[in-house]
Coordinates of C-alpha atoms in Angstrom, one line a residue:
M4 CA -18.8 -22.0 20.6
A5 CA -20.1 -25.1 18.9
G6 CA -18.3 -27.3 16.4
I7 CA -14.9 -28.9 16.4
T8 CA -12.3 -26.6 17.8
R9 CA -8.9 -26.1 16.1
F10 CA -6.1 -23.6 16.0
A11 CA -8.3 -20.5 16.2
V12 CA -9.8 -21.7 19.5
G13 CA -7.6 -24.6 20.5
A14 CA -5.3 -27.1 18.8
P15 CA -6.7 -30.4 17.5
T16 CA -6.3 -33.4 19.7
S17 CA -4.6 -36.6 18.6
A18 CA -8.0 -38.3 18.7
Q19 CA -9.5 -35.8 16.2
C20 CA -6.6 -36.4 13.8
A21 CA -6.7 -40.2 14.2
A22 CA -10.4 -40.2 13.5
N23 CA -9.6 -39.1 9.9
I24 CA -6.2 -40.7 9.3
P25 CA -4.6 -43.0 11.9
I26 CA -1.0 -42.4 10.8
K27 CA 1.2 -45.5 10.5
N28 CA 4.2 -43.9 8.8
W29 CA 4.5 -40.6 7.0
A30 CA 6.9 -38.9 4.6
A31 CA 7.8 -35.5 3.4
L32 CA 8.2 -35.2 -0.4
G33 CA 9.1 -32.2 -2.4
D34 CA 11.5 -29.3 -3.1
S35 CA 13.2 -26.5 -1.1
Y36 CA 9.9 -25.6 0.6
S37 CA 10.0 -29.0 2.3
N38 CA 13.8 -28.9 2.9
I39 CA 14.6 -26.1 5.4
V40 CA 15.8 -23.5 2.9
G41 CA 14.1 -20.8 5.0
D42 CA 16.1 -19.8 8.1
G43 CA 17.8 -23.1 8.6
L44 CA 15.9 -23.8 11.9
Q45 CA 12.7 -25.9 11.6
D46 CA 10.5 -26.8 8.7
Y47 CA 6.8 -27.5 8.9
E48 CA 7.3 -31.2 8.9
A49 CA 9.5 -31.1 12.0
L50 CA 7.0 -28.9 13.7
M51 CA 4.2 -31.3 12.7
A52 CA 6.2 -34.2 14.2
N53 CA 6.2 -32.4 17.5
D54 CA 2.5 -31.6 17.4
Q55 CA 0.1 -33.6 19.5
C56 CA -2.0 -34.3 16.4
L57 CA 0.8 -36.6 15.0
Q58 CA 1.8 -37.9 18.5
G59 CA 5.5 -37.2 18.0
K60 CA 5.9 -39.3 14.8
A61 CA 8.8 -38.0 12.7
P62 CA 8.5 -38.2 8.9
Q63 CA 10.7 -40.0 6.5
Y64 CA 12.5 -37.0 4.9
L65 CA 12.9 -37.4 1.1
A66 CA 12.6 -33.9 -0.1
N67 CA 15.4 -32.3 -2.2
P68 CA 15.7 -28.5 -2.7
D69 CA 16.4 -28.8 -6.4
A70 CA 13.7 -31.4 -7.2
T71 CA 11.2 -30.9 -10.0
I72 CA 7.8 -32.7 -10.1
P73 CA 9.1 -35.5 -12.4
Q74 CA 12.2 -35.9 -10.1
I75 CA 10.0 -36.2 -7.0
A76 CA 8.1 -39.0 -8.8
S77 CA 11.2 -40.9 -10.0
Q78 CA 13.6 -40.3 -7.2
Q79 CA 11.6 -39.8 -4.0
V80 CA 8.4 -41.8 -4.3
P81 CA 10.2 -45.1 -4.9
K82 CA 11.9 -44.7 -1.5
L83 CA 8.6 -44.5 0.4
K84 CA 8.2 -47.1 3.1
S85 CA 5.6 -49.7 2.3
N86 CA 3.5 -48.9 5.3
T87 CA 3.3 -45.2 4.5
N88 CA -0.3 -43.8 4.7
F89 CA 0.3 -40.1 4.9
V90 CA 2.6 -37.8 2.8
T91 CA 3.1 -34.1 2.4
I92 CA 4.1 -32.8 -1.0
S93 CA 5.6 -29.4 -1.8
A94 CA 6.3 -29.2 -5.5
G95 CA 6.4 -27.1 -8.7
A96 CA 8.5 -24.0 -7.8
N97 CA 11.5 -25.4 -9.7
D98 CA 9.3 -26.5 -12.6
I99 CA 7.9 -23.0 -13.2
G100 CA 11.4 -21.5 -12.8
L101 CA 10.6 -19.4 -9.7
V102 CA 14.3 -18.7 -9.0
G103 CA 14.7 -17.4 -12.6
I104 CA 11.6 -15.2 -12.2
L105 CA 13.1 -13.7 -9.0
D106 CA 16.3 -13.1 -10.8
A107 CA 14.5 -11.3 -13.6
C108 CA 12.0 -9.4 -11.4
V109 CA 13.8 -8.8 -8.1
Y110 CA 17.4 -9.7 -7.7
N111 CA 18.9 -8.7 -11.2
W112 CA 21.9 -10.8 -10.5
I113 CA 23.7 -10.0 -13.7
G114 CA 22.3 -6.6 -14.7
S115 CA 21.4 -6.5 -18.4
A116 CA 22.2 -10.2 -18.8
S117 CA 19.4 -11.1 -16.3
L118 CA 16.2 -12.5 -17.8
S119 CA 13.2 -10.4 -18.7
C120 CA 10.6 -10.1 -15.9
P121 CA 7.5 -10.0 -18.1
Q122 CA 8.8 -12.9 -20.2
T123 CA 9.5 -15.1 -17.3
L124 CA 6.1 -14.5 -15.8
S125 CA 4.5 -15.2 -19.2
D126 CA 6.5 -18.4 -19.6
A127 CA 5.5 -19.6 -16.2
A128 CA 1.8 -19.0 -16.9
S129 CA 2.1 -20.9 -20.2
L130 CA 3.9 -23.8 -18.6
M131 CA 1.2 -24.1 -15.9
S132 CA -1.5 -24.5 -18.5
S133 CA 0.5 -26.9 -20.7
A134 CA -0.6 -30.6 -21.1
A135 CA 2.9 -31.6 -20.0
F136 CA 2.6 -29.9 -16.7
G137 CA -0.8 -31.6 -16.0
T138 CA 0.7 -34.9 -17.0
S139 CA 3.6 -34.4 -14.5
W140 CA 1.2 -33.8 -11.7
N141 CA -1.0 -36.7 -12.6
N142 CA 2.0 -39.1 -12.8
L143 CA 3.3 -37.9 -9.4
L144 CA -0.1 -38.3 -7.7
T145 CA -0.6 -41.7 -9.3
Q146 CA 2.7 -43.0 -8.1
V147 CA 2.2 -41.6 -4.6
R148 CA -1.3 -43.1 -4.5
S149 CA 0.0 -46.5 -5.5
V150 CA 1.8 -46.6 -2.2
L151 CA -0.9 -45.0 -0.1
A152 CA -3.9 -46.9 -1.5
S153 CA -3.1 -50.2 0.2
N154 CA -2.9 -48.3 3.5
A155 CA -6.1 -46.2 3.0
G156 CA -3.8 -43.2 3.1
K157 CA -3.9 -39.6 2.0
A158 CA -1.6 -37.1 0.3
Y159 CA -1.6 -33.4 1.3
V160 CA -0.2 -31.1 -1.4
I161 CA 1.0 -27.8 0.2
G162 CA 0.2 -24.6 -1.7
N163 CA 2.3 -21.4 -1.5
A164 CA 1.8 -18.1 0.2
A165 CA 1.9 -14.8 -1.8
F166 CA 5.1 -12.9 -1.0
F167 CA 4.0 -9.2 -0.8
D168 CA 1.6 -6.8 0.8
E169 CA 0.3 -5.0 -2.3
T170 CA -1.3 -2.0 -0.6
T171 CA 1.6 -0.3 1.2
P172 CA 3.7 2.3 -0.7
Q173 CA 6.8 1.9 1.5
C174 CA 8.5 -0.6 -0.9
N175 CA 8.0 1.4 -4.1
T176 CA 11.6 2.8 -3.8
V177 CA 13.1 -0.3 -2.1
S178 CA 15.3 -2.6 -4.1
L179 CA 16.9 -6.0 -3.4
A180 CA 18.8 -6.0 -6.7
A181 CA 22.4 -7.1 -6.7
Y182 CA 23.2 -5.0 -9.8
G183 CA 21.7 -1.5 -10.3
G184 CA 24.1 0.1 -12.7
G185 CA 23.1 1.7 -16.0
G186 CA 19.6 2.6 -14.8
Q187 CA 18.7 -1.1 -14.3
Q188 CA 17.8 -1.0 -10.7
K189 CA 14.8 -3.1 -9.8
Y190 CA 12.3 -1.7 -7.3
L191 CA 9.5 -3.4 -5.4
T192 CA 6.8 -1.3 -7.0
T193 CA 3.1 -2.0 -6.4
A194 CA 2.8 -3.2 -9.9
L195 CA 5.6 -5.7 -9.5
R196 CA 4.3 -6.9 -6.2
K197 CA 0.9 -7.5 -7.7
S198 CA 2.4 -9.5 -10.6
L199 CA 4.5 -11.7 -8.4
N200 CA 1.5 -12.4 -6.0
E201 CA -0.6 -13.2 -9.0
L202 CA 2.0 -15.7 -10.1
I203 CA 1.7 -17.5 -6.8
H204 CA -2.1 -17.4 -6.7
R205 CA -2.2 -18.7 -10.3
Y206 CA 0.1 -21.5 -9.4
N207 CA -2.1 -22.4 -6.4
W208 CA -5.1 -22.4 -8.6
W209 CA -3.5 -24.8 -11.1
Q210 CA -2.4 -27.1 -8.3
H211 CA -5.9 -27.3 -6.9
Y212 CA -7.4 -27.7 -10.4
L213 CA -5.1 -30.6 -11.3
I214 CA -5.6 -32.2 -8.0
T215 CA -9.3 -32.0 -8.5
K216 CA -9.1 -33.7 -11.9
Y217 CA -7.1 -36.5 -10.3
N218 CA -9.5 -36.9 -7.4
R219 CA -12.5 -36.8 -9.6
A220 CA -11.1 -39.7 -11.6
Q221 CA -10.4 -41.7 -8.4
V222 CA -13.6 -41.0 -6.5
P223 CA -16.2 -39.8 -9.1
G224 CA -19.1 -39.5 -6.6
G225 CA -17.3 -39.2 -3.3
N226 CA -17.4 -36.5 -0.6
I227 CA -14.6 -34.1 -1.1
L228 CA -13.3 -34.6 2.4
Q229 CA -12.7 -38.2 1.5
Y230 CA -10.6 -37.4 -1.6
P231 CA -7.3 -39.2 -1.5
V232 CA -5.3 -36.0 -2.3
Q233 CA -6.1 -32.9 -0.3
F234 CA -4.9 -29.4 -1.3
I235 CA -3.7 -27.3 1.6
D236 CA -3.8 -23.5 1.2
P237 CA -1.9 -21.7 3.9
D238 CA -1.9 -18.3 2.1
D239 CA -4.3 -16.3 4.3
R240 CA -2.5 -17.3 7.5
F241 CA 0.4 -15.0 6.3
N242 CA -1.8 -11.9 6.0
A243 CA 0.0 -9.0 7.9
R244 CA 3.3 -11.0 7.7
R245 CA 4.3 -10.5 4.1
F246 CA 7.1 -8.4 2.5
C247 CA 6.3 -4.6 2.6
R248 CA 3.7 -4.9 5.3
I249 CA 4.7 -2.2 7.8
G250 CA 3.5 -2.2 11.4
S251 CA 2.7 -5.9 11.5
A252 CA 3.8 -8.7 13.7
G253 CA 7.6 -9.1 13.5
T254 CA 8.1 -5.4 12.6
G255 CA 11.7 -4.4 12.3
S256 CA 14.1 -2.9 9.8
G257 CA 14.5 -6.3 8.2
E258 CA 10.8 -7.1 7.8
I259 CA 10.5 -6.0 4.2
Y260 CA 13.5 -8.0 3.2
T261 CA 12.9 -11.3 5.0
W262 CA 9.8 -13.2 4.4
F263 CA 7.6 -13.5 7.5
S264 CA 10.4 -12.2 9.7
D265 CA 10.3 -12.5 13.4
G266 CA 13.9 -11.6 13.8
E267 CA 15.1 -15.2 13.3
G268 CA 17.7 -16.5 10.8
L269 CA 21.2 -17.3 10.1
K270 CA 23.6 -14.5 10.9
T271 CA 26.8 -15.6 9.0
P272 CA 26.8 -14.0 5.5
L273 CA 28.3 -15.5 2.4
T274 CA 31.2 -13.4 1.2
R275 CA 32.2 -12.3 -2.3
S276 CA 35.1 -14.7 -2.1
S277 CA 32.7 -17.6 -1.6
Y278 CA 31.4 -16.9 -5.2
E279 CA 34.8 -16.0 -6.7
K280 CA 35.9 -19.6 -6.0
L281 CA 33.0 -21.1 -8.0
T282 CA 33.4 -22.0 -11.7
P283 CA 29.9 -21.6 -13.2
P284 CA 28.7 -23.5 -16.3
A285 CA 28.2 -21.7 -19.6
T286 CA 24.5 -21.1 -18.8
C287 CA 22.5 -21.3 -15.6
N288 CA 19.3 -23.3 -15.7
P289 CA 16.4 -21.0 -14.6
K290 CA 14.2 -24.1 -14.0
G291 CA 16.8 -25.8 -11.9
G292 CA 17.0 -25.9 -8.1
W293 CA 17.2 -22.8 -6.0
N294 CA 20.6 -23.2 -4.5
E295 CA 22.2 -24.4 -7.8
Y296 CA 20.8 -21.5 -9.8
V297 CA 21.5 -18.7 -7.2
Q298 CA 25.1 -19.8 -6.8
C299 CA 25.6 -20.1 -10.6
R300 CA 24.1 -16.7 -11.2
M301 CA 26.2 -15.0 -8.4
A302 CA 29.4 -16.7 -9.7
K303 CA 28.7 -15.4 -13.2
A304 CA 28.0 -12.0 -11.8
I305 CA 31.4 -11.9 -10.1
Q306 CA 33.0 -12.8 -13.4
K307 CA 31.0 -10.2 -15.3
T308 CA 31.4 -7.1 -13.2
S309 CA 33.2 -5.6 -10.2
Y310 CA 30.0 -3.5 -9.5
L311 CA 28.2 -6.3 -7.7
S312 CA 27.1 -5.1 -4.3
L313 CA 27.2 -7.5 -1.4
T314 CA 24.3 -5.8 0.4
A315 CA 20.8 -5.0 -1.0
S316 CA 20.1 -1.3 -1.5
G317 CA 19.6 0.3 1.9
A318 CA 19.1 -3.0 3.6
G319 CA 22.4 -4.5 4.8
T320 CA 21.0 -7.8 3.7
S321 CA 23.7 -10.5 3.0
L322 CA 23.8 -12.8 0.0
N323 CA 22.9 -15.5 2.5
N324 CA 19.5 -13.8 3.0
W325 CA 19.1 -13.3 -0.7
E326 CA 19.2 -17.0 -1.3
R327 CA 16.7 -17.6 1.4
A328 CA 14.4 -14.6 1.5
F329 CA 11.5 -16.1 -0.5
H330 CA 11.2 -19.1 1.8
P331 CA 9.3 -19.1 5.1
K332 CA 11.2 -18.6 8.3
T333 CA 10.3 -20.8 11.3
S334 CA 7.4 -18.5 12.2
G335 CA 6.0 -19.1 8.7
E336 CA 6.6 -22.8 8.9
D337 CA 4.5 -22.7 12.1
L338 CA 1.6 -21.3 10.1
I339 CA 1.9 -23.9 7.4
R340 CA 2.0 -26.6 10.2
D341 CA -1.2 -25.1 11.7
E342 CA -3.0 -25.2 8.4
I343 CA -2.0 -28.8 7.6
V344 CA -3.0 -30.1 11.0
D345 CA -6.2 -28.2 10.9
R346 CA -7.1 -29.9 7.7
I347 CA -6.1 -33.4 9.0
A348 CA -8.5 -33.0 11.9
E349 CA -11.3 -31.6 9.7
G350 CA -14.7 -33.0 10.5
P351 CA -17.6 -33.8 8.1
A352 CA -19.8 -30.9 9.0
L353 CA -20.7 -28.0 11.4
S354 CA -22.9 -28.6 14.4
G355 CA -24.8 -26.4 16.8
F356 CA -24.7 -23.1 14.8
N357 CA -27.5 -20.7 14.0
L358 CA -27.0 -19.9 10.3
R359 CA -28.9 -17.3 8.3
I360 CA -27.4 -17.8 4.8
L361 CA -27.6 -15.5 1.8
P362 CA -26.6 -17.2 -1.5
L363 CA -25.5 -14.2 -3.7
G364 CA -24.6 -14.3 -7.4
A365 CA -25.9 -15.0 -10.9
S366 CA -27.2 -18.2 -12.6
I367 CA -25.0 -20.7 -10.9
T368 CA -26.3 -19.4 -7.5
A369 CA -29.8 -19.6 -8.9
G370 CA -29.2 -23.3 -9.9
F371 CA -29.6 -22.9 -13.6
A372 CA -29.5 -26.2 -15.6
S373 CA -29.8 -28.3 -12.4
S374 CA -32.4 -31.0 -12.6
D375 CA -34.5 -29.5 -9.7
G376 CA -33.6 -25.9 -10.3
N377 CA -32.0 -25.6 -6.9
G378 CA -28.4 -26.1 -7.8
F379 CA -26.1 -26.4 -4.7
R380 CA -28.7 -24.9 -2.4
K381 CA -30.7 -28.0 -1.5
V382 CA -27.8 -30.1 -0.7
L383 CA -26.2 -27.3 1.3
Y384 CA -29.5 -26.7 3.2
D385 CA -30.3 -30.4 3.8
T386 CA -26.7 -31.2 5.0
L387 CA -26.4 -28.2 7.4
K388 CA -30.0 -28.6 8.7
K389 CA -29.1 -32.0 10.2
T390 CA -26.9 -30.5 12.9
N391 CA -27.6 -26.7 12.8
T392 CA -30.4 -24.2 12.8
V393 CA -30.5 -23.0 9.2
S394 CA -32.5 -20.5 7.1
F395 CA -31.8 -19.1 3.7
V396 CA -32.7 -15.4 2.8
G397 CA -33.1 -13.6 -0.5
T398 CA -35.7 -12.2 -2.8
Q399 CA -35.6 -15.0 -5.3
G400 CA -36.8 -18.6 -5.2
K401 CA -39.1 -20.3 -2.8
A402 CA -38.7 -21.0 0.9
P403 CA -36.7 -22.6 2.4
L404 CA -34.3 -22.3 -0.5
L405 CA -34.4 -18.5 -1.0
H406 CA -31.5 -16.9 -2.8
E407 CA -30.3 -13.8 -4.6
G408 CA -29.1 -15.4 -7.8
H409 CA -29.8 -13.5 -11.1
P410 CA -29.1 -15.3 -14.3
G411 CA -27.0 -13.3 -16.8
W412 CA -26.1 -10.6 -14.3
I413 CA -22.6 -9.1 -13.9
I414 CA -21.0 -8.1 -10.6
S415 CA -22.2 -4.5 -10.6
D416 CA -25.8 -5.7 -11.3
V417 CA -25.7 -8.0 -8.3
S418 CA -24.3 -5.3 -6.1
N419 CA -27.1 -2.9 -7.1
V420 CA -29.9 -5.3 -6.0
A421 CA -28.3 -6.9 -3.0
G422 CA -29.6 -4.3 -0.5
P423 CA -33.0 -5.8 0.4
A424 CA -31.7 -9.3 0.9
L425 CA -28.8 -7.9 3.0
R426 CA -31.3 -6.1 5.3
S427 CA -32.3 -9.6 6.4
R428 CA -28.9 -9.5 8.1
P429 CA -27.5 -12.9 7.1
N430 CA -24.6 -14.0 9.2
V431 CA -23.2 -16.0 6.3
I432 CA -23.1 -14.8 2.6
V433 CA -21.9 -17.3 0.0
V434 CA -20.9 -15.5 -3.2
H435 CA -20.2 -16.9 -6.7
V436 CA -20.1 -14.1 -9.2
G437 CA -18.0 -12.8 -12.1
T438 CA -18.7 -15.4 -14.7
N439 CA -20.9 -13.1 -16.8
D440 CA -18.3 -10.3 -16.6
L441 CA -15.8 -12.6 -18.2
L442 CA -18.1 -14.2 -20.7
T443 CA -19.3 -10.8 -22.0
N444 CA -15.7 -9.3 -21.9
N445 CA -17.0 -6.6 -19.6
A446 CA -13.8 -4.7 -18.7
I447 CA -12.4 -8.0 -17.4
D448 CA -9.1 -6.4 -16.0
Q449 CA -11.2 -4.4 -13.6
A450 CA -13.6 -7.3 -12.7
P451 CA -11.6 -8.3 -9.5
D452 CA -11.8 -4.8 -8.2
R453 CA -15.6 -4.7 -8.9
L454 CA -15.9 -7.9 -6.8
G455 CA -13.9 -6.1 -4.1
A456 CA -16.4 -3.2 -4.2
L457 CA -19.2 -5.7 -3.9
I458 CA -17.6 -7.3 -0.8
D459 CA -17.2 -3.8 0.7
H460 CA -20.9 -3.0 -0.1
V461 CA -22.1 -6.2 1.5
L462 CA -20.1 -5.6 4.7
T463 CA -21.3 -2.0 5.0
I464 CA -24.9 -3.3 5.4
A465 CA -24.1 -6.6 7.2
P466 CA -20.7 -5.9 9.0
D467 CA -21.0 -9.0 11.2
A468 CA -21.4 -11.4 8.4
V469 CA -18.9 -14.0 7.2
V470 CA -18.5 -13.7 3.4
L471 CA -17.4 -16.8 1.6
I472 CA -16.1 -16.0 -1.9
A473 CA -15.9 -18.8 -4.4
Q474 CA -13.0 -19.2 -6.8
I475 CA -15.5 -19.1 -9.7
L476 CA -15.9 -22.2 -11.8
P477 CA -13.8 -22.4 -15.0
S478 CA -15.4 -22.2 -18.4
S479 CA -14.7 -24.5 -21.4
R480 CA -16.0 -22.0 -23.9
A481 CA -13.6 -21.0 -26.6
G482 CA -10.9 -18.5 -25.5
Q483 CA -12.3 -18.1 -22.0
F484 CA -10.4 -20.5 -19.7
D485 CA -7.3 -18.4 -19.0
N486 CA -9.5 -15.3 -18.2
F487 CA -11.1 -17.3 -15.4
V488 CA -7.7 -18.4 -14.1
T489 CA -6.5 -14.8 -14.1
F490 CA -9.7 -13.5 -12.4
N491 CA -9.4 -16.1 -9.6
A492 CA -5.7 -15.4 -9.1
R493 CA -6.4 -11.7 -8.7
V494 CA -9.5 -12.2 -6.5
A495 CA -7.3 -14.1 -4.0
S496 CA -5.4 -10.8 -3.4
I497 CA -8.6 -8.9 -3.1
I498 CA -9.7 -11.3 -0.3
N499 CA -6.4 -11.1 1.5
Q500 CA -6.6 -7.3 1.5
R501 CA -10.0 -7.4 3.2
Q502 CA -8.7 -9.9 5.8
V503 CA -5.9 -7.6 6.7
M504 CA -8.5 -4.9 7.3
G505 CA -10.2 -7.2 9.8
K506 CA -13.0 -8.3 7.5
K507 CA -14.4 -11.8 7.8
V508 CA -13.9 -12.7 4.1
L509 CA -12.7 -16.2 3.1
K510 CA -11.7 -17.8 -0.2
V511 CA -13.5 -21.1 -1.0
W512 CA -11.9 -23.5 -3.5
M513 CA -14.5 -25.1 -5.8
P514 CA -13.7 -28.8 -6.7
I515 CA -15.0 -28.4 -10.3
T516 CA -13.2 -29.0 -13.6
T517 CA -14.4 -28.4 -17.1
D518 CA -15.4 -32.1 -17.1
D519 CA -18.2 -31.2 -14.6
L520 CA -19.8 -28.6 -16.9
Q521 CA -22.8 -29.4 -19.1
D522 CA -22.8 -26.3 -21.3
G523 CA -19.3 -24.9 -20.8
V524 CA -20.4 -22.8 -17.8
H525 CA -23.0 -24.5 -15.5
P526 CA -22.2 -27.6 -13.6
T527 CA -24.0 -30.9 -13.7
D528 CA -26.0 -32.1 -10.7
A529 CA -22.9 -33.9 -9.4
G530 CA -20.9 -30.6 -9.8
Y531 CA -23.5 -28.6 -7.9
N532 CA -23.4 -31.2 -5.1
R533 CA -19.6 -30.8 -4.8
M534 CA -20.1 -27.0 -4.7
A535 CA -22.3 -27.5 -1.7
Q536 CA -19.6 -29.6 0.0
A537 CA -17.1 -26.9 -0.7
W538 CA -19.3 -24.2 0.9
I539 CA -19.6 -26.5 4.0
K540 CA -15.9 -26.8 4.1
G541 CA -15.5 -23.0 3.9
L542 CA -18.0 -22.6 6.7
Q543 CA -16.1 -25.1 8.8
R544 CA -12.9 -23.1 8.2
A545 CA -14.7 -19.8 9.2
A546 CA -15.9 -21.6 12.4
D547 CA -12.3 -22.6 13.1
K548 CA -11.3 -19.0 12.9
G549 CA -14.1 -18.1 15.4
W550 CA -15.8 -15.9 12.9
I551 CA -19.4 -17.2 12.9
S552 CA -21.6 -15.2 15.3
A553 CA -25.4 -15.5 15.9
P554 CA -27.6 -13.7 13.4
V555 CA -28.6 -10.1 14.3
K556 CA -32.3 -9.8 15.2
V557 CA -34.3 -8.0 12.6

């Protein structure tokens, strides 16, 4: 296989990593996801330190489980060593009140006194879209960058993995609730699992968007691989390892109760007496730290009722597990490590592949409003052509920049006409579609499922193809922005479901903000160029997975 080899076909070497960032000193900033709240064994930073990519260099540990984004900026960043040129950041779970959400939606620590699940999810979505949240992220990245800039360093912000498999019915009657009296039992229904996964995908979307805004200000015309802050998305590495996935790696009676379980973890449970000794404050802060909030809630639960069960319904899961269940175990930390190191070693482009590419979508795929009418396609073609054999296929446009982009068309329209182009048997299909469904208010709640049907249709005709699905560009048109965020969050789950089925479908983050749009929908020439870079990055990741095969002869 051609191209740089990484974890799918071999781990990166120290030379590959050093070519991108010769690490002098590095640090781990963040919250509980950077602070071994999982199984108490090893976090991804410790695993990175032992990886050949980082040559055994241990980080400066500054993370605090209870830290919010402003606290990371004010309490952790000032402690960075002056020669630091590489940091990892895990942040935001405390800011959006994740532990309060889990209380309301899953654990029900105080029965009727627990928070409302729909309300906590709505509050979190509102907070992510607030100006204050964006300012917090910008301030943190600015302060980190003030240390890294003099050392030509980079920051890597670690996204989160969705918790649940949404497709299996086995969890519909399973509960992790501490209190189930009075008909208040919380079950891990399909609807609840989808809502909590959407929360995580929405938060990942916002992290990427705010990082893109920051990078765009720092390097207006730069290549996205050179951006000073990189977003790391480990989510799809956890497919077949989530809650409620039966029959996957690590299968066992505890799998649906312990995130990414491989049978590891602490075995000493906390007892009821541990919480009876605590004197909680009048109120527990749902946006405080994980440990602080859980202990406060459990102590109040002990005071409130004698009903509190010390094991989850049917699970035999201790309170200790409840506190830790929504953090990765060491097997999960391994996957996060893999994704980070993969991205550190990432090269500028593919080489040596035979690529027959079908650009599929609507007006953005067609290149509408770009100065040459080609949109992202010319930069994509010219860049790949330097080191690969490349052809574009489709019924629209002129060779060599053929495509299947139809301005104004919705997802179902595109699906209906894709057949002739697909019979050219592309081995790569790049898809950006859904914008018109949202702009025309065309049954938008079902739009992600229609995209899923399009993916299935495409792979029925071209089963060997890699399908790259864009997180569609946002829109600045009145009242539309949140619809695009929600669509992208739900599409992330659609893609994960196909991957679990063995399909070569990959999410591609687009480094575009509303500042890059010339009419509220279509990007500027510079925006189209960055889209091309993002497609190339997606292709490289597909190659890392060993997915790209030679085109079928037709």
